[in-house]
Tab-separated table of C-alpha atoms in Angstrom:
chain	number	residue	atom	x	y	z
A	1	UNK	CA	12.948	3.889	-45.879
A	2	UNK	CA	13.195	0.368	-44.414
A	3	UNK	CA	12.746	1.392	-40.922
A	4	UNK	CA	14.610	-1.115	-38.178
A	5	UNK	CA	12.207	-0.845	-36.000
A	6	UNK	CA	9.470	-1.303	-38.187
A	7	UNK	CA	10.278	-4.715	-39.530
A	8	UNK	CA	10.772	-5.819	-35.896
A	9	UNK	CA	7.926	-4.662	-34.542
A	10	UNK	CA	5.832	-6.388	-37.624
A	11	UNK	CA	8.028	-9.504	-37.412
A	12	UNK	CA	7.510	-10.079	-33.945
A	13	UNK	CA	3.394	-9.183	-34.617
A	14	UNK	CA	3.414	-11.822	-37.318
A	15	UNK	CA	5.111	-13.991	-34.982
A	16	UNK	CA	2.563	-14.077	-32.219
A	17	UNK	CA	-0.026	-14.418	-34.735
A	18	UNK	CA	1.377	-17.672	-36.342
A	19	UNK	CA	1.784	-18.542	-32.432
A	20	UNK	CA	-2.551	-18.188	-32.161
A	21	UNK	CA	-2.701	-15.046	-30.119
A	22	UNK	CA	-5.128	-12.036	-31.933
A	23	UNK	CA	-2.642	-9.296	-32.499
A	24	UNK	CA	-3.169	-5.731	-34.346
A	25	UNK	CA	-0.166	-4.087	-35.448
A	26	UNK	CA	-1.228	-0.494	-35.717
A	27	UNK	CA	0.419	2.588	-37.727
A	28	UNK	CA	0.787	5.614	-36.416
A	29	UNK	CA	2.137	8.689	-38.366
A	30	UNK	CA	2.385	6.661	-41.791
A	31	UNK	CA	2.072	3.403	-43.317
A	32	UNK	CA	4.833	1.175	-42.009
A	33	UNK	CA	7.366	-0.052	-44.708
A	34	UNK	CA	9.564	-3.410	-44.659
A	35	UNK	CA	11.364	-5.750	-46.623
A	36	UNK	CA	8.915	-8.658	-45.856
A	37	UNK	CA	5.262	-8.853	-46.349
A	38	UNK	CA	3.538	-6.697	-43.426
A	39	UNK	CA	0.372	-7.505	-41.214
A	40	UNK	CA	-0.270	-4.212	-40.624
A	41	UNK	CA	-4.006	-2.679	-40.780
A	42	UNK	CA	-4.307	-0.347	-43.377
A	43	UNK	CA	-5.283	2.414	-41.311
A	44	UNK	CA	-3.175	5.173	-39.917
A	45	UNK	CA	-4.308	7.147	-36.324
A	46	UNK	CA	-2.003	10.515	-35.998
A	47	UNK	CA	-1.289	10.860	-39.570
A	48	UNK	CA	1.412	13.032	-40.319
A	49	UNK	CA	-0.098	15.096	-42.573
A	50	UNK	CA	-2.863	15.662	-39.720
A	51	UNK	CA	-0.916	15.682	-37.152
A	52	UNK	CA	1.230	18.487	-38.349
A	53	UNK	CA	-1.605	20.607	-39.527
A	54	UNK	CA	-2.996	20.356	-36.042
A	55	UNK	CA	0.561	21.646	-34.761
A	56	UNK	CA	-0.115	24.431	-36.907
A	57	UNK	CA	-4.081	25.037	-36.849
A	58	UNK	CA	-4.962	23.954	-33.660
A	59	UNK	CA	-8.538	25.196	-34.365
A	60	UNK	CA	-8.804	22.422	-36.731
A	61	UNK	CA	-9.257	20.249	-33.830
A	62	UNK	CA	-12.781	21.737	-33.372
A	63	UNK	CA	-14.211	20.630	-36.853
A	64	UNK	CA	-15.862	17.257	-37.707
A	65	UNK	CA	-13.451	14.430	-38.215
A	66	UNK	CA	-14.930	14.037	-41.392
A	67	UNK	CA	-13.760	17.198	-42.883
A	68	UNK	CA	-10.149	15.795	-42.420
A	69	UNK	CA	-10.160	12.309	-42.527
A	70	UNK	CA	-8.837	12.217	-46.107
A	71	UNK	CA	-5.572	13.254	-44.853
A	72	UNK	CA	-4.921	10.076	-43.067
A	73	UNK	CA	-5.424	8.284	-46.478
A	74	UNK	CA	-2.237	5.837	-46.058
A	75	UNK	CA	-1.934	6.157	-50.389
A	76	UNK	CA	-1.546	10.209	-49.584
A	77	UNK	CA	1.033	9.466	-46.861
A	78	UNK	CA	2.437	7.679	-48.905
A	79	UNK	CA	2.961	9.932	-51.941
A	80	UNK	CA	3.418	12.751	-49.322
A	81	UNK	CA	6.823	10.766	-48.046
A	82	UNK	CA	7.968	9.186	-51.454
A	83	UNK	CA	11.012	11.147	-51.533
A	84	UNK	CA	11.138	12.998	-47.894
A	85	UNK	CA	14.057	12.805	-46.385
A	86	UNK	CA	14.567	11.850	-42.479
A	87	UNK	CA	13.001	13.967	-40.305
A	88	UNK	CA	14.686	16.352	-38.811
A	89	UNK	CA	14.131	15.961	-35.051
A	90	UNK	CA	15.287	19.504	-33.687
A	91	UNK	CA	12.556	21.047	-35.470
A	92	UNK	CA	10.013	19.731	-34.265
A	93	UNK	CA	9.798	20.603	-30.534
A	94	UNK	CA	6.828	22.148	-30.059
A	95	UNK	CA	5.043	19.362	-32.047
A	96	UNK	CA	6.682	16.570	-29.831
A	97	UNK	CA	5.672	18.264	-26.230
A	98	UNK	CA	2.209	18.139	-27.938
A	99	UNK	CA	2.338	14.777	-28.678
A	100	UNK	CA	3.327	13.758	-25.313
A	101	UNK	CA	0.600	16.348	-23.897
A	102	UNK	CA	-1.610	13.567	-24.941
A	103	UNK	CA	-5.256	14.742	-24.867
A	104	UNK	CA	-4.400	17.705	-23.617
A	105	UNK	CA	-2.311	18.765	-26.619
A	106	UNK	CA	-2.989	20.325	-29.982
A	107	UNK	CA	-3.861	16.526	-31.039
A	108	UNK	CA	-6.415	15.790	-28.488
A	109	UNK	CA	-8.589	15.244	-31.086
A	110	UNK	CA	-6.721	12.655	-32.901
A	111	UNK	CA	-5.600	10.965	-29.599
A	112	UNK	CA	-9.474	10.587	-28.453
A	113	UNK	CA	-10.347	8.919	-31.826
A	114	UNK	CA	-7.566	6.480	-31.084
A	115	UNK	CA	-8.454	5.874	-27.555
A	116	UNK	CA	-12.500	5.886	-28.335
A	117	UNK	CA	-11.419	2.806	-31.072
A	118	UNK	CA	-9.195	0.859	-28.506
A	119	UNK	CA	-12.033	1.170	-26.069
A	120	UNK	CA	-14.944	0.638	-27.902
A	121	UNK	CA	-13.700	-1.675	-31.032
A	122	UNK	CA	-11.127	-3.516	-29.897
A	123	UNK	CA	-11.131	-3.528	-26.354
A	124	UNK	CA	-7.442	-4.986	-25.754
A	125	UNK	CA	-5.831	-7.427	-22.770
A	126	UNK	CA	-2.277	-5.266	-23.895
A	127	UNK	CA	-1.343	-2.276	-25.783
A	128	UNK	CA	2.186	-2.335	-26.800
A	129	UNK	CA	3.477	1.056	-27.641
A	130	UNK	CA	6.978	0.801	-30.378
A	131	UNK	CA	8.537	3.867	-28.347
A	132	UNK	CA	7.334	5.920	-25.264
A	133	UNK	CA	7.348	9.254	-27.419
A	134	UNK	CA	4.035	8.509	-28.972
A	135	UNK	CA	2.898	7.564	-25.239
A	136	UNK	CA	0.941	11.176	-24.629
A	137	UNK	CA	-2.727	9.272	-24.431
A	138	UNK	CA	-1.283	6.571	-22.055
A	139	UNK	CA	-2.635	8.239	-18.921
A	140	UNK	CA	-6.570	8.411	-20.545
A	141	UNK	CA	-5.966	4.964	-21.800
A	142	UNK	CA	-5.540	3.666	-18.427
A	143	UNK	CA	-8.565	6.001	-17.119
A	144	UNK	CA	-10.259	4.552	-20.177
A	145	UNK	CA	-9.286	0.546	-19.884
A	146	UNK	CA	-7.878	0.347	-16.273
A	147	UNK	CA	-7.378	-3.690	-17.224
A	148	UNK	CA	-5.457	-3.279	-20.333
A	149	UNK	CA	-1.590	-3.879	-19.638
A	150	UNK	CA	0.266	-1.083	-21.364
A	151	UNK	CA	3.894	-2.364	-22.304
A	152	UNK	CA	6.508	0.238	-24.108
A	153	UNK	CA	9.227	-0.612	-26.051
A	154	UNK	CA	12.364	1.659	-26.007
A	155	UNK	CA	13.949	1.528	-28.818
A	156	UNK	CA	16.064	4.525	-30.019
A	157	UNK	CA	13.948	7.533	-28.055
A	158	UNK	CA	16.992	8.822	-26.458
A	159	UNK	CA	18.615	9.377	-30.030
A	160	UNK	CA	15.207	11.752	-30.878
A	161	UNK	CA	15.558	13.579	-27.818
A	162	UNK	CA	18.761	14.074	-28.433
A	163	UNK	CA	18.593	16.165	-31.389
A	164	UNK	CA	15.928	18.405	-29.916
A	165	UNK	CA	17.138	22.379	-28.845
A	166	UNK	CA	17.824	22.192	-25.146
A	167	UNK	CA	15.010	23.469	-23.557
A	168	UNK	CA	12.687	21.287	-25.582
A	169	UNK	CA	14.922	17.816	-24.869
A	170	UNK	CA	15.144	18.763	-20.941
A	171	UNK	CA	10.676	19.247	-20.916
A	172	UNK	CA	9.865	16.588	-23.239
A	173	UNK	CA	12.093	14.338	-20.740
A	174	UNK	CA	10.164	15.244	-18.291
A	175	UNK	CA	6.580	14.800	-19.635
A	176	UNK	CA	8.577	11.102	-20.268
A	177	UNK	CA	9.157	10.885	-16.751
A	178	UNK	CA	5.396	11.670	-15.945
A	179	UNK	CA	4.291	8.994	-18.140
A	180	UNK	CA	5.974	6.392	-16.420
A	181	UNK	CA	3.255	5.961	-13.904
A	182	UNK	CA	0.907	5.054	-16.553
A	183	UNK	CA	3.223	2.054	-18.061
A	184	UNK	CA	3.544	-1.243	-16.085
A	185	UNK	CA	6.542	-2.219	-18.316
A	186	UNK	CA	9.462	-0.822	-20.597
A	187	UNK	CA	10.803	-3.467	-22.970
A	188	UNK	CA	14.527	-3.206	-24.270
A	189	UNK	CA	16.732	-5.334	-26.227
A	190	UNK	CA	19.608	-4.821	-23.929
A	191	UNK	CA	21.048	-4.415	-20.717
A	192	UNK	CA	23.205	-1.044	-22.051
A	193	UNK	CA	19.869	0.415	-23.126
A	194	UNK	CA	17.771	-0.794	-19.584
A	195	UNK	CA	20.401	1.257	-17.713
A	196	UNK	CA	20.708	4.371	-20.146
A	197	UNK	CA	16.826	5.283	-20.748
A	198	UNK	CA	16.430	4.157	-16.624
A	199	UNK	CA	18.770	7.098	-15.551
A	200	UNK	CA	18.005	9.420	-18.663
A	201	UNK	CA	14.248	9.400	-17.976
A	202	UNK	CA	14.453	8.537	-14.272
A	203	UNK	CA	12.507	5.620	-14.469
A	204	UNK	CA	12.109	2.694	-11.604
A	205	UNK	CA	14.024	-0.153	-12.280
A	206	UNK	CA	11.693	-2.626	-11.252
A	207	UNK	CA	9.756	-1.666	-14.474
A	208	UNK	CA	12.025	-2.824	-17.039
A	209	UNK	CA	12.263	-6.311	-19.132
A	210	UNK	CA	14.940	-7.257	-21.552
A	211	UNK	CA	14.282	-9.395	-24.532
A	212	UNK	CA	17.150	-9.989	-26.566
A	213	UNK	CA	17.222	-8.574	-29.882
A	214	UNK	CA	15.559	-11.322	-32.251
A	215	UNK	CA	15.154	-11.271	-35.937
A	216	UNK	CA	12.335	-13.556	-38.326
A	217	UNK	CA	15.432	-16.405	-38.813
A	218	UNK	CA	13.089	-18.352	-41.745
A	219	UNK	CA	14.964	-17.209	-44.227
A	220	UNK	CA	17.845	-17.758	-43.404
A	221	UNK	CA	17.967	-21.489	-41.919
A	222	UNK	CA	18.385	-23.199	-44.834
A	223	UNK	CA	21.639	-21.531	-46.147
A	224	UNK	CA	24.849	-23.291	-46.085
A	225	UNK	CA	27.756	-22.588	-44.074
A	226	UNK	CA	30.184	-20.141	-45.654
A	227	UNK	CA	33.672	-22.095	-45.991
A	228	UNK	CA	36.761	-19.893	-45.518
A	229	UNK	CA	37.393	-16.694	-47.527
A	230	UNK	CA	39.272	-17.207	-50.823
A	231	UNK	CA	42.753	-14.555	-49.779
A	232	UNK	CA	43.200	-13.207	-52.644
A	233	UNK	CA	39.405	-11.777	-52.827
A	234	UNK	CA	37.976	-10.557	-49.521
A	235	UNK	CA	34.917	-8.385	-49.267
A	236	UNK	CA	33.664	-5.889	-46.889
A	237	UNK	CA	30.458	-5.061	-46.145
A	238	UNK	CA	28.252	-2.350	-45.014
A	239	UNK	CA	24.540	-2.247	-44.558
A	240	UNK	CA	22.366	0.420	-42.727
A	241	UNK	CA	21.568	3.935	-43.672
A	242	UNK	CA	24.061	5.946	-45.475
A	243	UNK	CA	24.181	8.658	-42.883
A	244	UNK	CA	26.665	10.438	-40.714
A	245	UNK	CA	25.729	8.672	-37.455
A	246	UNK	CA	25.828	5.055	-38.927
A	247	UNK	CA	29.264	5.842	-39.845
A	248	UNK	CA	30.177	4.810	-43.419
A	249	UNK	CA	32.487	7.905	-43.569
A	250	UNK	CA	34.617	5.937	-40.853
A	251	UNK	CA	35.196	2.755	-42.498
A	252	UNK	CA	35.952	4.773	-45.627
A	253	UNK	CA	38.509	6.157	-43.151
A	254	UNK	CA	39.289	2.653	-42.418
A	255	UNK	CA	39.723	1.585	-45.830
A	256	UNK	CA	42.445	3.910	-46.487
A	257	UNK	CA	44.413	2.714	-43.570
A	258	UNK	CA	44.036	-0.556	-45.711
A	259	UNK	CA	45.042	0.868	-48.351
A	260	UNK	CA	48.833	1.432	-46.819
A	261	UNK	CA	49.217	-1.926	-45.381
A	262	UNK	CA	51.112	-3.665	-48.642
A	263	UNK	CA	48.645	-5.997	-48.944
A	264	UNK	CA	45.524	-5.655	-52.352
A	265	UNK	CA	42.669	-3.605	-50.596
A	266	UNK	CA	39.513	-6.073	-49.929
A	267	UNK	CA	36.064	-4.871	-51.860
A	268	UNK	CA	34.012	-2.367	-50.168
A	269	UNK	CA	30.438	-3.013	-50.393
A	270	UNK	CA	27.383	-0.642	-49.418
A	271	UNK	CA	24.063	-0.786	-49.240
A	272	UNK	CA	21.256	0.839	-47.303
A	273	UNK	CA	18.730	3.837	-47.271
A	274	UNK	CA	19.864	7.315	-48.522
A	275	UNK	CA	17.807	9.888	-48.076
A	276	UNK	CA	17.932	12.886	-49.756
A	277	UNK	CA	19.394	14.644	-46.766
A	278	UNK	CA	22.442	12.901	-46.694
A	279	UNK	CA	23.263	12.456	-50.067
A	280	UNK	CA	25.954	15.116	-50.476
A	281	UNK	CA	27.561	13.644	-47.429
A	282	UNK	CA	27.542	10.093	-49.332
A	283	UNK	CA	28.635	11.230	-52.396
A	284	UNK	CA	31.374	13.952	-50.258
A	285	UNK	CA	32.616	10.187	-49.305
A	286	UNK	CA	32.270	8.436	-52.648
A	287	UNK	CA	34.352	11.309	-54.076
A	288	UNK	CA	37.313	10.451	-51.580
A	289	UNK	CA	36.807	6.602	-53.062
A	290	UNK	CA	36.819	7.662	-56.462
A	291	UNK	CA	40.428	9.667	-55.803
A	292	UNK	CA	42.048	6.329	-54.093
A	293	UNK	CA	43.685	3.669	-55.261
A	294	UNK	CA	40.715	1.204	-54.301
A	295	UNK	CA	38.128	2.705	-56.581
A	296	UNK	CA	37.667	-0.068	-58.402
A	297	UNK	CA	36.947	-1.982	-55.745
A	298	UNK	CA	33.985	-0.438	-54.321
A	299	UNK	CA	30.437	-0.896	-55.325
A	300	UNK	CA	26.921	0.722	-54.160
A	301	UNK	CA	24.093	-1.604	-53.876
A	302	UNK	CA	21.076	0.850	-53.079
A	303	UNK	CA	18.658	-0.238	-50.640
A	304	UNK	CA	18.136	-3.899	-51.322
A	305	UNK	CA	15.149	-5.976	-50.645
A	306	UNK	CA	15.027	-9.286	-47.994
A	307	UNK	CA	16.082	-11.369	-50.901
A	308	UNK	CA	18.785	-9.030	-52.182
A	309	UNK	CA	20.186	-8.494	-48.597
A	310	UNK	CA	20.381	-12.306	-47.813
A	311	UNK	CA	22.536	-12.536	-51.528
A	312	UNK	CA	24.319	-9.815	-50.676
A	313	UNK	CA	25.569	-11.226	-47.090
A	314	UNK	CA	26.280	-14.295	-48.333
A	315	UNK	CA	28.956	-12.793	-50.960
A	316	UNK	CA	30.803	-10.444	-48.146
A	317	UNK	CA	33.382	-12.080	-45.652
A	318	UNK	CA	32.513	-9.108	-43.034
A	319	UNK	CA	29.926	-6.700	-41.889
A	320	UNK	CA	30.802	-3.769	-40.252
A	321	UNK	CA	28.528	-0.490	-39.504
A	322	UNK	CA	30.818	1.562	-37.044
A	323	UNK	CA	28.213	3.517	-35.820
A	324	UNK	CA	29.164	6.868	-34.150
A	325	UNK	CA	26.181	6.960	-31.656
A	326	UNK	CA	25.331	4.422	-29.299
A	327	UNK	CA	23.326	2.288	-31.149
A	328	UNK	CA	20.186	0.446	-29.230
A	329	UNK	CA	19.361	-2.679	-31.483
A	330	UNK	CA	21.671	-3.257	-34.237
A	331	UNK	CA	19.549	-5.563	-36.250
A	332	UNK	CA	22.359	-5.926	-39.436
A	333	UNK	CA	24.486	-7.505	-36.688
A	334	UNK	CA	22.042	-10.109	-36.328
A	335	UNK	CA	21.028	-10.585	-39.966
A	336	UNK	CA	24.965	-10.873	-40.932
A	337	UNK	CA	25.514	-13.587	-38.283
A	338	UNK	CA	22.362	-15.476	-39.973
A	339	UNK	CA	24.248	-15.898	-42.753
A	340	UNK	CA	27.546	-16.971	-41.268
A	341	UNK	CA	29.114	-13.400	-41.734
A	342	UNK	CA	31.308	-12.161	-38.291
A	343	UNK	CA	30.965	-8.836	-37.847
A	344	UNK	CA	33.179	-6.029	-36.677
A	345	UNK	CA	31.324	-3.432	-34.529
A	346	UNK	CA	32.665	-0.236	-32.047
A	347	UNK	CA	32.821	-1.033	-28.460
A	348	UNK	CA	29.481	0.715	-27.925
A	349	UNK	CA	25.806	0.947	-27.356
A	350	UNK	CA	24.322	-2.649	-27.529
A	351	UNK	CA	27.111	-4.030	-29.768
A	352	UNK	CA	29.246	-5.595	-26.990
A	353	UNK	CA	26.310	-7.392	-25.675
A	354	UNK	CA	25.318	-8.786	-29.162
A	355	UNK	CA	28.789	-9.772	-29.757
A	356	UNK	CA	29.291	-11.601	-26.797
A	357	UNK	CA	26.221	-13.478	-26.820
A	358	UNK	CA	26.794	-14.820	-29.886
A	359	UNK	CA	30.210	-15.121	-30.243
A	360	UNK	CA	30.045	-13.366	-33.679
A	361	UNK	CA	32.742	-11.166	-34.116
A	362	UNK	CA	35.254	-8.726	-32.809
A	363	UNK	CA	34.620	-5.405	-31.281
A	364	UNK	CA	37.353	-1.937	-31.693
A	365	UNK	CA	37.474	1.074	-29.791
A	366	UNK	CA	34.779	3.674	-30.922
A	367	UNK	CA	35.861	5.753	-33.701
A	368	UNK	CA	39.555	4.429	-33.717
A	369	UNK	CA	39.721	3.637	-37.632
A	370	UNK	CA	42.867	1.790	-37.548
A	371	UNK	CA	41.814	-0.189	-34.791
A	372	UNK	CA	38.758	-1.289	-37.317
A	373	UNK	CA	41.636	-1.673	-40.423
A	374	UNK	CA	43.852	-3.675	-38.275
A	375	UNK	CA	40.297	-5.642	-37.094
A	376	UNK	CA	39.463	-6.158	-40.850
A	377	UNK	CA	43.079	-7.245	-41.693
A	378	UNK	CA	43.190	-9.843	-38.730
A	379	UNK	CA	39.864	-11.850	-39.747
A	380	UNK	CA	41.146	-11.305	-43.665
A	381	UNK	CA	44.572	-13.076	-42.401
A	382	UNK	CA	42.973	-15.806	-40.533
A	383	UNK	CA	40.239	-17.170	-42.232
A	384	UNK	CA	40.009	-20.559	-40.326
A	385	UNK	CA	38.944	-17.838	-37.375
A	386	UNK	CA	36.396	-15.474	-39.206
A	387	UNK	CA	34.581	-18.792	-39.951
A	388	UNK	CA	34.525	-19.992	-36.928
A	389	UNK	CA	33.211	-16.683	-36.315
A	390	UNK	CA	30.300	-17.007	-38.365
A	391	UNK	CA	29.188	-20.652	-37.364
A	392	UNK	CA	29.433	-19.719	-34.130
A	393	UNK	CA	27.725	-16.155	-34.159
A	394	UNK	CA	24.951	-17.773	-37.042
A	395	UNK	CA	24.462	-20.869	-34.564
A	396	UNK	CA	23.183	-18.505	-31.755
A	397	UNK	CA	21.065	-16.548	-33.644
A	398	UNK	CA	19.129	-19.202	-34.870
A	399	UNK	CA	18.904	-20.812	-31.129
A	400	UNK	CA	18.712	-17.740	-29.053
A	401	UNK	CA	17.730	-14.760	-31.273
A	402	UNK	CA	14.596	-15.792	-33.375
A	403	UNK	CA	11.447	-14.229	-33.575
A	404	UNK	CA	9.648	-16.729	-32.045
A	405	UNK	CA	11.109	-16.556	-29.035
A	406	UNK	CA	10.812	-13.425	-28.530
A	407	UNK	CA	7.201	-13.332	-29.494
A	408	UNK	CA	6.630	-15.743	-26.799
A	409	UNK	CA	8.507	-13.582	-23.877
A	410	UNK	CA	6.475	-10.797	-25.165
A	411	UNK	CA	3.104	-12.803	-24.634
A	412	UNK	CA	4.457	-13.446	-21.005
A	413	UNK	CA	4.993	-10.044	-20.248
A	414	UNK	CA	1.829	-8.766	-21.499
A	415	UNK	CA	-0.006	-11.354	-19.429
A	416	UNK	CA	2.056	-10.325	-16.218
C-alpha cells in the first residue's frame, strides 16, 4: 500500500537533500512504497521475512549472516507482500516486545548488523527513527555513537499498541517508557498528538518538538483556483484506505441522510488502498450503495497514483475521511487543500488543529453522520463559501505546510 507515513518520511528526506545536507533514508521491515519517486537505499535491515523467522527460530540468530541474508532481498519482500493484507497488530505481541528488547531480543542479531553499519559505515551527526516502536537498539546506539543525536518521530504508535492483547500493550508501553532516556527528542505533527503519546508513554515534556504536518507542495503550485461548484453537479470525495477505522462506512451513512433531504444526491467518489482484509467490509458497504437510490452516482477509483490523485481532487468539491480513531497526521487533508478542495473532517485527533490553521474547512462531531450530511449540504448550498474555503485552506498550505519547511526545522532539531 501507499503508506502515509512513508511518503512523508521520503518527501521530507528528499527535501533536505535538495536543501545540501547528506541524508540516508533507510528501510526497515520492507522496501518503502510511494506515489512519487523514492530516495530510499535499496537495502532493507530487519526484514520481515527475517525478522519473523527469528521470532520463531531464535537459534537462527547463532548462524552466519550469510546463510540468511537472501531473505532481506527487497525483490523477495516484495513478492512476499504483493497481495498481504495489513498486518494484524494483536498478533504479534511477542514479536513486538522483542523488537523493543533491542539487542537483547530474539533479533539481536539483526539489530547489531544495523548498529555495526551506522557505526562503522556511516557514522551519523542524527539518526531519525519514523516511530519509537522500532527504537529497541536505541540504548546500544547511544553506547555505540554517544555524539549522534537520536530524534523519533511519533507518528501513529499509539494506534499499534492499541490493537495489541492487554498484557502485551501495558509491557510494550513500558519498554517505550524505558527508551525514552535514550532519545533527546520526539517529533510530532501536532499539539493533540505531543500531549496524547506524553501521558500514554509517560514521557517528559521538555522532550517534545512539533512540526506541522507538511506535504512536497511542487505539484501542486501551479494549478488554478477552483471557481465555485456548478449546483446542479456536486461531488464528494473520499481518499485514504478503505478500512473500518478510516470510516468510509460513515459517510456512506452520511450519504443516505442525503439521500432524504429533497434535494439530487451529490457523487460519491472513493479511492484509496484495499487490502484484502477489508474487502468484504468494502464491498458489505458497496452493497448498501448498490440498493439506494444514489447508485448511480457513486464511483470507485482504486488506489490512484500522485498524478491520478491530483486529477482526481481537482474534479471533487469536498474531501471528507471521517475517521473513527483519532487520527495523528491526516495527510489527504493537506493534499485536498493543495488543490483548493475544503474539507470536512470529525472533531478529532489532529483534524481540528489542521483545520484551523489553515482555514480549510469545517469540522462535525465524531461519528454524528447527519452532522457530516448537514456539513456536506451547507458547503453544497453556499458555494461562494466552500471556495473561499479552498483558497484560503490551499493558500496556507503552500506558505506554512511545505516540505521544505519542514525539512529545514528538522535540520534544526537534529543539530540541537
Amino acid at each position: 500500500m501507499y503508506c502515509g507515513s512513508c511518503m512523508h518520511d521520503n518527501a521530507m528526506a528528499r527535501a533536505m537533500i535538495r536543501a545540501g545536507h547528506d541524508v540516508l533514508l533507510q528501510p526497515v521491515y520492507t522496501p518503502i512504497r510511494t506515489d512519487e519517486s523514492d530516495v530510499a537505499t535499496d537495502e532493507v535491515f530487519f526484514g520481515g521475512a527475517s525478522v519473523y523467522l527469528l521470532q520463531k527460530f531464535p537459534w537462527l540468530g547463532g548462524l552466519p549472516r550469510w546463510s540468511r541474508s537472501w531473505l532481506d532481498n527487497p525483490s523477495l519482500l516484495r513478492w512476499l507482500t504483493r497481495r498481504a493484507a495489513s498486518t494484524d497488530a494483536a498478533a504479534l505481541g511477542d514479536l513486538t516486545i522483542s523488537m523493543l528488547r533491542g539487542t537483547h531480543g530474539n533479533q539481536a542479531a539483526e539489530a547489531q548488523r544495523l548498529l555495526d553499519w551506522l557505526a562503522g559505515s556511516v557514522q551519523p551527526d542524527a539518526v531519525v527513527l519514523s516511530n519509537l516502536l522500532i527504537g529497541g537498539m536505541l540504548p546500544a546506539l547511544q553506547d555505540a555513537l554517544p555524539r549522534t543525536r537520536r530524534i523519533v518521530m511519533l507518528q501513529g504508535d499509539d494506534i499499534f499498541l492499541d490493537h495489541l492483547k492487554p498484557g502485551h500493550r501495558q509491557e510494550a508501553i513500558d519498554l517505550c517508557t524505558g527508551l525514552s532516556d535514550s532519545v533527546d527528542r520526539f517529533v510530532v505533527h501536532s499539539r493533540f498528538y505531543q500531549d496524547k503519546m506524553a501521558a500514554l508513554l509517560r514521557l517528559p515534556m521538555e522532550k517534545f518538538s512539533i512540526q506541522p504536518l507538511s506535504i512536497d507542495t511542487s505539484p501542486y503550485e501551479t494549478l488554478e483556483q477552483k471557481d465555485a461548484s456548478d449546483l446542479r453537479e456536486f461531488h464528494v470525495g473520499y481518499m485514504a484506505r478503505l478500512a473500518p477505522e478510516k470510516g468510509f462506512h460513515l459517510l456512506v451513512d452520511a450519504f443516505g441522510h442525503l439521500d432524504t433531504m429533497g434535494l439530487p444526491t451529490p457523487h460519491m467518489h472513493a479511492a484509496g488502498w484495499l487490502g484484502d482484509n477489508n474487502r468484504e467490509y468494502f464491498e458489505t458497504h458497496r452493497a448498501r450503495i448498490a440498493g439506494s437510490a444514489w447508485r448511480d452516482r457513486f464511483t470507485h477509483h482504486g488506489s490512484p497514483s500522485l498524478s491520478e490523485k491530483v486529477a482526481l481532487l481537482r474534479r471533487w468539491d469536498v474531501l471528507s475521511v471521517p475517521t473513527v480513531y483519532e487520527e495523528p497526521k491526516g495527510l489527504f487533508v493537506l493534499e485536498a487543500l493543495a488543490c483548493g478542495i475544503p474539507v470536512v473532517q470529525p472533531d478529532h485527533g489532529a483534524f481540528r488543529e489542521l483545520v484551523s490553521s489553515t482555514g480549510g474547512g469545517l469540522l462535525f462531531p465524531p461519528g454524528d453522520t447527519m452532522a457530516l450530511a448537514e456539513a456536506i449540504q451547507r458547503l453544497r448550498d453556499n458555494p461562494a463559501e466552500s471556495a473561499e474555503f479552498g483558497r484560503t485552506g490551499r493558500q496556507a498550505v503552500l506558505e506554512r505546510h511545505g516540505i521544505e519547511q519542514a525539512a529545514e526545522s528538522l535540520i534544526r532539531i537534529c543539530g540541537d
